[in-house]
Short mmCIF file of C-alpha atoms in Angstrom, two decimals:
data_model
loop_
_atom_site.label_atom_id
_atom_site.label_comp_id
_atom_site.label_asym_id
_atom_site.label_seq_id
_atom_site.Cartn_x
_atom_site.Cartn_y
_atom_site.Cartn_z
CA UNK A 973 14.24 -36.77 -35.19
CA UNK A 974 12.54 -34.02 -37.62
CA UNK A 975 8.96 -35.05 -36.39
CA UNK A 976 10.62 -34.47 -32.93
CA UNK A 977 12.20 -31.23 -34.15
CA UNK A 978 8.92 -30.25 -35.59
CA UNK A 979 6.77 -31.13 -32.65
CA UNK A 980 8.82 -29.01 -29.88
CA UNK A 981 9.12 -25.83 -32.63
CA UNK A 982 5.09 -26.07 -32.92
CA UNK A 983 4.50 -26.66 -29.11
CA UNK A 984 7.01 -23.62 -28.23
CA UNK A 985 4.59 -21.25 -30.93
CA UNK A 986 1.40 -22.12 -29.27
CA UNK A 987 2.98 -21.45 -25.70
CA UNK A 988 3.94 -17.92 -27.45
CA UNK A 989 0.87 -17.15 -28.91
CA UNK A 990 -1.04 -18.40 -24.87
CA UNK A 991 1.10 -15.43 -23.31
CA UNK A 992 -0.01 -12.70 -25.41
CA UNK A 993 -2.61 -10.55 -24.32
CA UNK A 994 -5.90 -9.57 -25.86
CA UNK A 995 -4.99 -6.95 -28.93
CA UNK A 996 -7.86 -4.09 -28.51
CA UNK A 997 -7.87 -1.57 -30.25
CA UNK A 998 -7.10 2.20 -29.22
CA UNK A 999 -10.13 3.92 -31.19
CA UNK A 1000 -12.00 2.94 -27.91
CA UNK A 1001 -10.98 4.67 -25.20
CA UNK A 1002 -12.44 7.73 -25.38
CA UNK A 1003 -11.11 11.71 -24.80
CA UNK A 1004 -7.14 11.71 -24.65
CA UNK A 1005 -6.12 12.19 -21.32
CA UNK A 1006 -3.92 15.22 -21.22
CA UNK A 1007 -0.30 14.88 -18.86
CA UNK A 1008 -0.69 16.34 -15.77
CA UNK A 1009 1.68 18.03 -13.20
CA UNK A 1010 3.58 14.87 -11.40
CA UNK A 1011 3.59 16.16 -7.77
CA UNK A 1012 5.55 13.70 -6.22
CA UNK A 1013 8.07 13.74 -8.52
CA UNK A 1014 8.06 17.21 -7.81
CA UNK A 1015 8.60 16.59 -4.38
CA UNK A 1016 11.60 14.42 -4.62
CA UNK A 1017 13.56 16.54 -7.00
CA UNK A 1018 12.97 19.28 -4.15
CA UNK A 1019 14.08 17.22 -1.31
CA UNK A 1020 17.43 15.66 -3.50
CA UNK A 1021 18.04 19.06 -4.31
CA UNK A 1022 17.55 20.24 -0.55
CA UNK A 1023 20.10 17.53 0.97
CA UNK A 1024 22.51 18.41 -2.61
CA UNK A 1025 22.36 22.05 -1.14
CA UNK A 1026 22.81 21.16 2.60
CA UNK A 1027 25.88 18.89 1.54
CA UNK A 1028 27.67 21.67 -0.63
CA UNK A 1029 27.04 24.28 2.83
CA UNK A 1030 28.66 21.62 5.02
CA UNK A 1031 31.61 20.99 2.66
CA UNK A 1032 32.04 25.13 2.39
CA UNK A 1033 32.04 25.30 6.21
CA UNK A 1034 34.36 22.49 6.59
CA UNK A 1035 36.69 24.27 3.97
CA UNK A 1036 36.80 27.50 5.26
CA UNK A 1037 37.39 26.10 8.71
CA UNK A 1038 40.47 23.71 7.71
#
């Protein structure tokens, strides 16, 4: 049963070690890239905050009418 034991612990390390990717190391790759501006991001803050805005107009209406 320990030779077993042994033999599945082993076989589930190697499996492991298959589905790790290459190491490489970082002092390769050249000129940081510096962050840019995220523009569609951008864009969908605006249009969330564009239907937030419309929403809290149509609720005032609605309030002031009832």
């Amino acid at each position: 049963m320990k030779a077993v034991w042994q033999g599945w612990w082993r076989r589930g390390r190697v499996v492991a070690r298959s589905l790790q990717g290459p190491v490489r190391s970082p002092a390769g790759l050249g000129e940081p890239r510096f962050r840019t501006f995220d523009e569609p991001l951008a864009w969908v803050i605006v249009a969330l905050l564009t239907i937030g805005l419309v929403m809290v107009y149509s609720a005032s209406i609605a309030y002031a009418d009832a």
